[in-house]
mmCIF file of C-alpha atoms in Angstrom:
data_model
loop_
_atom_site.group_PDB
_atom_site.id
_atom_site.type_symbol
_atom_site.label_atom_id
_atom_site.label_comp_id
_atom_site.label_asym_id
_atom_site.label_seq_id
_atom_site.Cartn_x
_atom_site.Cartn_y
_atom_site.Cartn_z
ATOM 1 C CA MET A 1 -19.879 -10.613 -9.680
ATOM 2 C CA SER A 2 -17.568 -11.867 -6.261
ATOM 3 C CA GLU A 3 -17.030 -7.718 -6.143
ATOM 4 C CA VAL A 4 -20.467 -7.188 -5.804
ATOM 5 C CA GLN A 5 -20.672 -9.685 -3.123
ATOM 6 C CA ARG A 6 -17.556 -8.018 -1.414
ATOM 7 C CA GLY A 7 -19.656 -4.477 -1.438
ATOM 8 C CA TRP A 8 -16.545 -2.890 -3.539
ATOM 9 C CA LEU A 9 -19.051 -2.832 -6.551
ATOM 10 C CA GLU A 10 -22.738 -2.169 -7.319
ATOM 11 C CA GLY A 11 -25.052 -3.219 -10.209
ATOM 12 C CA PRO A 12 -25.500 -4.244 -12.541
ATOM 13 C CA TYR A 13 -27.373 -1.179 -13.582
ATOM 14 C CA THR A 14 -28.556 0.183 -16.278
ATOM 15 C CA HIS A 15 -27.560 3.292 -18.287
ATOM 16 C CA GLU A 16 -31.791 4.807 -17.686
ATOM 17 C CA GLN A 17 -31.175 3.823 -13.678
ATOM 18 C CA LEU A 18 -27.395 5.701 -12.982
ATOM 19 C CA THR A 19 -29.236 8.531 -14.853
ATOM 20 C CA SER A 20 -31.478 8.580 -12.607
ATOM 21 C CA ARG A 21 -29.295 8.017 -9.609
ATOM 22 C CA PHE A 22 -26.160 10.467 -11.546
ATOM 23 C CA GLY A 23 -27.772 12.729 -14.136
ATOM 24 C CA PRO A 24 -27.024 11.784 -18.348
ATOM 25 C CA LEU A 25 -23.349 13.275 -17.569
ATOM 26 C CA TYR A 26 -21.769 9.845 -15.413
ATOM 27 C CA VAL A 27 -19.247 9.072 -16.952
ATOM 28 C CA ALA A 28 -18.337 4.612 -17.441
ATOM 29 C CA SER A 29 -14.629 3.564 -17.696
ATOM 30 C CA PRO A 30 -13.576 0.363 -19.065
ATOM 31 C CA ARG A 31 -12.499 -2.662 -17.584
ATOM 32 C CA PHE A 32 -10.230 -5.301 -19.090
ATOM 33 C CA GLY A 33 -8.250 -7.829 -17.879
ATOM 34 C CA LEU A 34 -4.380 -8.030 -17.191
ATOM 35 C CA ARG A 35 -2.999 -11.503 -17.357
ATOM 36 C CA GLN A 36 -0.642 -11.889 -14.435
ATOM 37 C CA SER A 37 1.367 -14.769 -13.669
ATOM 38 C CA ASP A 38 -1.084 -16.502 -11.200
ATOM 39 C CA LYS A 39 -3.819 -14.158 -11.899
ATOM 40 C CA THR A 40 -6.007 -11.570 -14.042
ATOM 41 C CA ARG A 41 -6.175 -8.154 -12.741
ATOM 42 C CA PRO A 42 -8.660 -5.758 -13.511
ATOM 43 C CA ILE A 43 -7.666 -2.683 -14.703
ATOM 44 C CA ASP A 44 -10.601 0.204 -14.436
ATOM 45 C CA ASP A 45 -9.360 2.517 -17.514
ATOM 46 C CA MET A 46 -9.701 5.886 -16.453
ATOM 47 C CA SER A 47 -7.644 7.023 -19.354
ATOM 48 C CA ALA A 48 -10.180 6.091 -22.024
ATOM 49 C CA SER A 49 -12.699 8.143 -20.163
ATOM 50 C CA LEU A 50 -10.539 10.860 -19.771
ATOM 51 C CA VAL A 51 -10.928 11.030 -16.259
ATOM 52 C CA ASN A 52 -7.409 10.682 -15.688
ATOM 53 C CA SER A 53 -6.547 13.619 -18.000
ATOM 54 C CA SER A 54 -9.033 15.934 -15.525
ATOM 55 C CA PHE A 55 -7.209 15.031 -12.566
ATOM 56 C CA SER A 56 -3.602 16.856 -11.662
ATOM 57 C CA PRO A 57 -1.449 16.792 -8.563
ATOM 58 C CA SER A 58 0.066 20.181 -6.774
ATOM 59 C CA TYR A 59 2.470 17.418 -4.732
ATOM 60 C CA ARG A 60 4.799 14.827 -5.583
ATOM 61 C CA LEU A 61 4.574 11.387 -4.752
ATOM 62 C CA GLU A 62 7.135 10.220 -1.962
ATOM 63 C CA LEU A 63 7.882 6.824 -2.061
ATOM 64 C CA ASP A 64 10.812 4.702 -0.408
ATOM 65 C CA GLY A 65 12.573 2.379 -3.340
ATOM 66 C CA VAL A 66 15.593 -0.153 -3.172
ATOM 67 C CA ASP A 67 17.445 2.986 -2.718
ATOM 68 C CA SER A 68 15.563 4.110 0.969
ATOM 69 C CA ILE A 69 15.957 0.507 1.665
ATOM 70 C CA ALA A 70 19.807 -0.665 1.312
ATOM 71 C CA ILE A 71 20.302 2.845 3.095
ATOM 72 C CA LEU A 72 18.319 2.222 6.041
ATOM 73 C CA CYS A 73 20.219 -1.107 6.419
ATOM 74 C CA ARG A 74 23.575 0.902 5.615
ATOM 75 C CA THR A 75 22.637 3.642 8.733
ATOM 76 C CA PHE A 76 21.801 0.301 10.744
ATOM 77 C CA ALA A 77 24.221 -1.670 10.696
ATOM 78 C CA GLY A 78 27.516 1.489 10.731
ATOM 79 C CA MET A 79 25.469 3.945 13.679
ATOM 80 C CA VAL A 80 27.088 1.560 16.552
ATOM 81 C CA GLY A 81 30.609 2.540 17.093
ATOM 82 C CA LYS A 82 33.326 0.036 18.991
ATOM 83 C CA ASP A 83 32.508 1.822 21.955
ATOM 84 C CA ARG A 84 28.956 1.033 22.092
ATOM 85 C CA ALA A 85 28.102 4.974 21.609
ATOM 86 C CA VAL A 86 25.275 5.303 18.950
ATOM 87 C CA SER A 87 25.072 8.151 16.425
ATOM 88 C CA VAL A 88 22.846 9.238 13.602
ATOM 89 C CA GLU A 89 22.504 11.982 11.658
ATOM 90 C CA LEU A 90 19.627 13.936 10.487
ATOM 91 C CA SER A 91 19.216 14.984 6.826
ATOM 92 C CA ASP A 92 18.361 18.996 8.459
ATOM 93 C CA GLY A 93 21.834 17.681 10.495
ATOM 94 C CA GLU A 94 20.791 17.822 13.301
ATOM 95 C CA LYS A 95 22.486 14.560 15.172
ATOM 96 C CA LEU A 96 21.243 11.684 16.997
ATOM 97 C CA GLU A 97 23.736 10.148 19.916
ATOM 98 C CA GLY A 98 22.947 7.466 22.946
ATOM 99 C CA GLN A 99 24.645 4.549 24.493
ATOM 100 C CA LEU A 100 23.481 0.559 22.690
ATOM 101 C CA HIS A 101 21.313 -0.998 25.166
ATOM 102 C CA SER A 102 23.697 -3.464 27.458
ATOM 103 C CA SER A 103 21.123 -5.872 26.492
ATOM 104 C CA LEU A 104 23.125 -5.762 23.095
ATOM 105 C CA THR A 105 26.534 -6.710 22.278
ATOM 106 C CA LEU A 106 27.935 -4.455 19.562
ATOM 107 C CA GLU A 107 27.401 -8.119 16.960
ATOM 108 C CA ASP A 108 23.823 -7.797 18.464
ATOM 109 C CA ALA A 109 23.805 -4.488 16.499
ATOM 110 C CA ALA A 110 25.259 -4.975 12.897
ATOM 111 C CA THR A 111 23.253 -8.414 12.639
ATOM 112 C CA LEU A 112 20.048 -7.522 10.995
ATOM 113 C CA MET A 113 17.600 -8.728 9.586
ATOM 114 C CA GLY A 114 14.011 -8.034 7.255
ATOM 115 C CA ARG A 115 10.725 -9.180 5.566
ATOM 116 C CA THR A 116 8.124 -6.648 3.362
ATOM 117 C CA LEU A 117 4.208 -6.927 4.310
ATOM 118 C CA ASP A 118 1.841 -6.530 1.855
ATOM 119 C CA LEU A 119 -1.749 -5.116 2.645
ATOM 120 C CA ASP A 120 -3.578 -6.964 1.134
ATOM 121 C CA SER A 121 -5.980 -5.901 -2.042
ATOM 122 C CA ALA A 122 -4.652 -2.354 -0.626
ATOM 123 C CA TYR A 123 -7.226 0.077 -2.948
ATOM 124 C CA LYS A 124 -10.107 -1.645 -2.032
ATOM 125 C CA GLN A 125 -10.055 -0.958 1.518
ATOM 126 C CA LEU A 126 -10.519 3.069 0.628
ATOM 127 C CA LEU A 127 -13.734 3.865 -0.677
ATOM 128 C CA VAL A 128 -14.822 6.853 -3.193
ATOM 129 C CA ARG A 129 -16.068 9.986 -1.895
ATOM 130 C CA GLU A 130 -20.168 9.775 -2.573
ATOM 131 C CA SER A 131 -19.669 12.865 -4.587
ATOM 132 C CA SER A 132 -17.634 10.980 -6.704
ATOM 133 C CA LEU A 133 -19.668 8.055 -7.805
ATOM 134 C CA TRP A 134 -20.472 9.914 -11.071
ATOM 135 C CA CYS A 135 -17.143 9.559 -12.084
ATOM 136 C CA SER A 136 -16.686 5.473 -10.756
ATOM 137 C CA VAL A 137 -18.598 3.591 -13.206
ATOM 138 C CA LEU A 138 -17.249 0.750 -14.595
ATOM 139 C CA GLN A 139 -18.600 -0.856 -17.334
ATOM 140 C CA VAL A 140 -17.792 -4.650 -17.468
ATOM 141 C CA TYR A 141 -18.730 -7.316 -20.430
ATOM 142 C CA ASP A 142 -20.021 -10.491 -19.335
ATOM 143 C CA PRO A 143 -18.969 -13.577 -21.306
ATOM 144 C CA ASP A 144 -21.704 -13.433 -24.165
ATOM 145 C CA GLY A 145 -20.302 -9.986 -25.155
ATOM 146 C CA CYS A 146 -23.080 -7.902 -23.267
ATOM 147 C CA PRO A 147 -22.089 -4.687 -21.951
ATOM 148 C CA HIS A 148 -23.049 -3.655 -17.584
ATOM 149 C CA LEU A 149 -22.619 -0.935 -15.764
ATOM 150 C CA PHE A 150 -21.067 -0.973 -12.541
ATOM 151 C CA VAL A 151 -20.530 1.415 -9.719
ATOM 152 C CA SER A 152 -17.320 0.936 -7.318
ATOM 153 C CA GLN A 153 -17.332 1.903 -4.484
ATOM 154 C CA VAL A 154 -13.452 1.844 -3.651
ATOM 155 C CA LEU A 155 -10.659 2.863 -5.317
ATOM 156 C CA PRO A 156 -10.138 1.864 -9.240
ATOM 157 C CA PHE A 157 -7.195 0.507 -10.176
ATOM 158 C CA GLY A 158 -6.281 2.628 -12.913
ATOM 159 C CA ALA A 159 -7.651 6.185 -11.670
ATOM 160 C CA SER A 160 -4.442 8.320 -11.569
ATOM 161 C CA ALA A 161 -6.198 10.022 -8.358
ATOM 162 C CA ALA A 162 -6.212 6.871 -6.848
ATOM 163 C CA VAL A 163 -2.879 6.867 -6.700
ATOM 164 C CA TYR A 164 -1.927 9.753 -5.174
ATOM 165 C CA SER A 165 -4.944 9.557 -2.460
ATOM 166 C CA PHE A 166 -4.118 6.019 -1.663
ATOM 167 C CA ASN A 167 -0.206 6.947 -1.337
ATOM 168 C CA ARG A 168 -1.471 9.346 1.218
ATOM 169 C CA LEU A 169 -2.975 7.047 3.542
ATOM 170 C CA SER A 170 -0.153 4.411 3.286
ATOM 171 C CA ARG A 171 2.861 6.407 3.885
ATOM 172 C CA SER A 172 0.669 7.729 6.514
ATOM 173 C CA LEU A 173 0.430 4.652 8.073
ATOM 174 C CA GLN A 174 4.088 4.435 7.898
ATOM 175 C CA GLN A 175 4.782 7.580 10.281
ATOM 176 C CA ILE A 176 2.708 6.436 12.550
ATOM 177 C CA GLY A 177 3.926 2.756 13.074
ATOM 178 C CA THR A 178 7.393 5.043 13.391
ATOM 179 C CA ARG A 179 6.574 7.489 15.513
ATOM 180 C CA LEU A 180 3.963 5.624 17.955
ATOM 181 C CA PHE A 181 5.474 2.193 18.082
ATOM 182 C CA GLY A 182 9.295 2.324 16.656
ATOM 183 C CA GLN A 183 8.863 0.227 14.140
ATOM 184 C CA VAL A 184 11.539 0.866 11.386
ATOM 185 C CA TRP A 185 10.185 0.244 7.686
ATOM 186 C CA THR A 186 9.951 1.999 4.375
ATOM 187 C CA SER A 187 6.844 2.540 2.467
ATOM 188 C CA TYR A 188 6.272 1.875 -1.010
ATOM 189 C CA PHE A 189 3.122 2.145 -2.136
ATOM 190 C CA ASP A 190 0.576 -1.063 -0.462
ATOM 191 C CA ASP A 191 4.894 -2.274 0.516
ATOM 192 C CA TYR A 192 6.526 -2.250 3.651
ATOM 193 C CA THR A 193 9.847 -3.553 4.421
ATOM 194 C CA GLN A 194 10.858 -3.857 7.658
ATOM 195 C CA ILE A 195 14.472 -3.693 9.156
ATOM 196 C CA ASP A 196 15.120 -4.552 12.509
ATOM 197 C CA VAL A 197 18.504 -6.286 14.532
ATOM 198 C CA ALA A 198 18.305 -10.274 14.777
ATOM 199 C CA ALA A 199 18.076 -9.616 17.953
ATOM 200 C CA SER A 200 14.218 -8.753 18.388
ATOM 201 C CA GLY A 201 13.412 -12.105 16.740
ATOM 202 C CA SER A 202 9.683 -11.792 15.410
ATOM 203 C CA ASN A 203 8.458 -8.709 17.728
ATOM 204 C CA PRO A 204 8.699 -6.488 15.215
ATOM 205 C CA GLN A 205 6.579 -8.341 12.801
ATOM 206 C CA GLN A 206 3.688 -8.828 15.684
ATOM 207 C CA VAL A 207 4.230 -5.633 16.491
ATOM 208 C CA ALA A 208 3.314 -3.932 12.756
ATOM 209 C CA GLU A 209 0.440 -6.897 12.853
ATOM 210 C CA SER A 210 -1.361 -6.097 15.963
ATOM 211 C CA PHE A 211 -1.005 -2.401 15.414
ATOM 212 C CA LEU A 212 -2.553 -2.340 11.595
ATOM 213 C CA ASP A 213 -5.308 -4.661 13.186
ATOM 214 C CA LEU A 214 -5.953 -2.036 15.693
ATOM 215 C CA VAL A 215 -6.650 0.659 12.886
ATOM 216 C CA GLY A 216 -8.224 -1.393 11.198
ATOM 217 C CA TRP A 217 -6.478 -1.757 7.515
ATOM 218 C CA LYS A 218 -5.681 -5.400 6.655
ATOM 219 C CA TYR A 219 -2.829 -7.228 5.463
ATOM 220 C CA SER A 220 -2.354 -10.733 3.208
ATOM 221 C CA MET A 221 -1.947 -13.931 4.887
ATOM 222 C CA LYS A 222 -1.208 -15.104 1.964
ATOM 223 C CA GLU A 223 2.428 -18.347 3.008
ATOM 224 C CA SER A 224 4.022 -16.565 0.214
ATOM 225 C CA LYS A 225 3.617 -12.923 0.814
ATOM 226 C CA ARG A 226 3.334 -13.278 5.269
ATOM 227 C CA MET A 227 7.218 -14.361 5.571
ATOM 228 C CA PRO A 228 8.883 -13.730 9.353
ATOM 229 C CA MET A 229 11.808 -11.749 9.978
ATOM 230 C CA SER A 230 15.409 -13.223 8.254
ATOM 231 C CA SER A 231 18.690 -12.468 7.166
ATOM 232 C CA SER A 232 17.978 -12.820 3.878
ATOM 233 C CA PHE A 233 14.294 -11.381 2.338
ATOM 234 C CA ALA A 234 13.158 -10.256 -0.734
ATOM 235 C CA ALA A 235 12.041 -6.644 -1.013
ATOM 236 C CA LEU A 236 10.532 -4.972 -4.198
ATOM 237 C CA GLY A 237 11.655 -8.052 -6.361
ATOM 238 C CA VAL A 238 15.650 -7.399 -4.841
ATOM 239 C CA GLU A 239 17.142 -10.084 -2.265
ATOM 240 C CA PHE A 240 18.783 -8.258 0.332
ATOM 241 C CA THR A 241 21.080 -9.720 2.738
#
């Protein structure tokens, strides 16, 4: 019901009400709770209702995992020579070359820091297309064991199509941040690992958060997730130092 108050769900509805709205062939998927360390996460079981079976992706997900973070750090730290020349070879063989900025020493260029930026309730920031609402109905049991029907207005957590749809948007945020705001970061669903020279201080965090504020995406403000840039940081369950 708290999700109803936040506008994520509509309902509860009766079968007759949904039949009047969507017709008799709407699909209801069961929701269950997955107990985690500090909370119970609602899972919308689109596999049980066969909604997931009706989806087939036409492309492969591109995710920046732990290896991508390690390679980015290694490239960043090793691209400056002792003569202060900067050289980076791209995947197509093209080389980007220049000189280290006069404000940075060689030690500055090799001293890195990082952090992870986490989007807040990431799936819930994207809407379900109106024409697809008929298959985003959820069936939830109340404490007395009575079933109730709700319509999910936001991406269901448990839908295969939602995984691909969300990743397209999260990857676009990463690309925009990189190309327009000079962010050096990786994208893994709703986690963005930021890397920069320690001399930049808190600037990378400020730029990233200001960018997301500008385009209307919410990021986690929890102290445990909104960590500052640091020479030792956790990303995707791995400690980088």
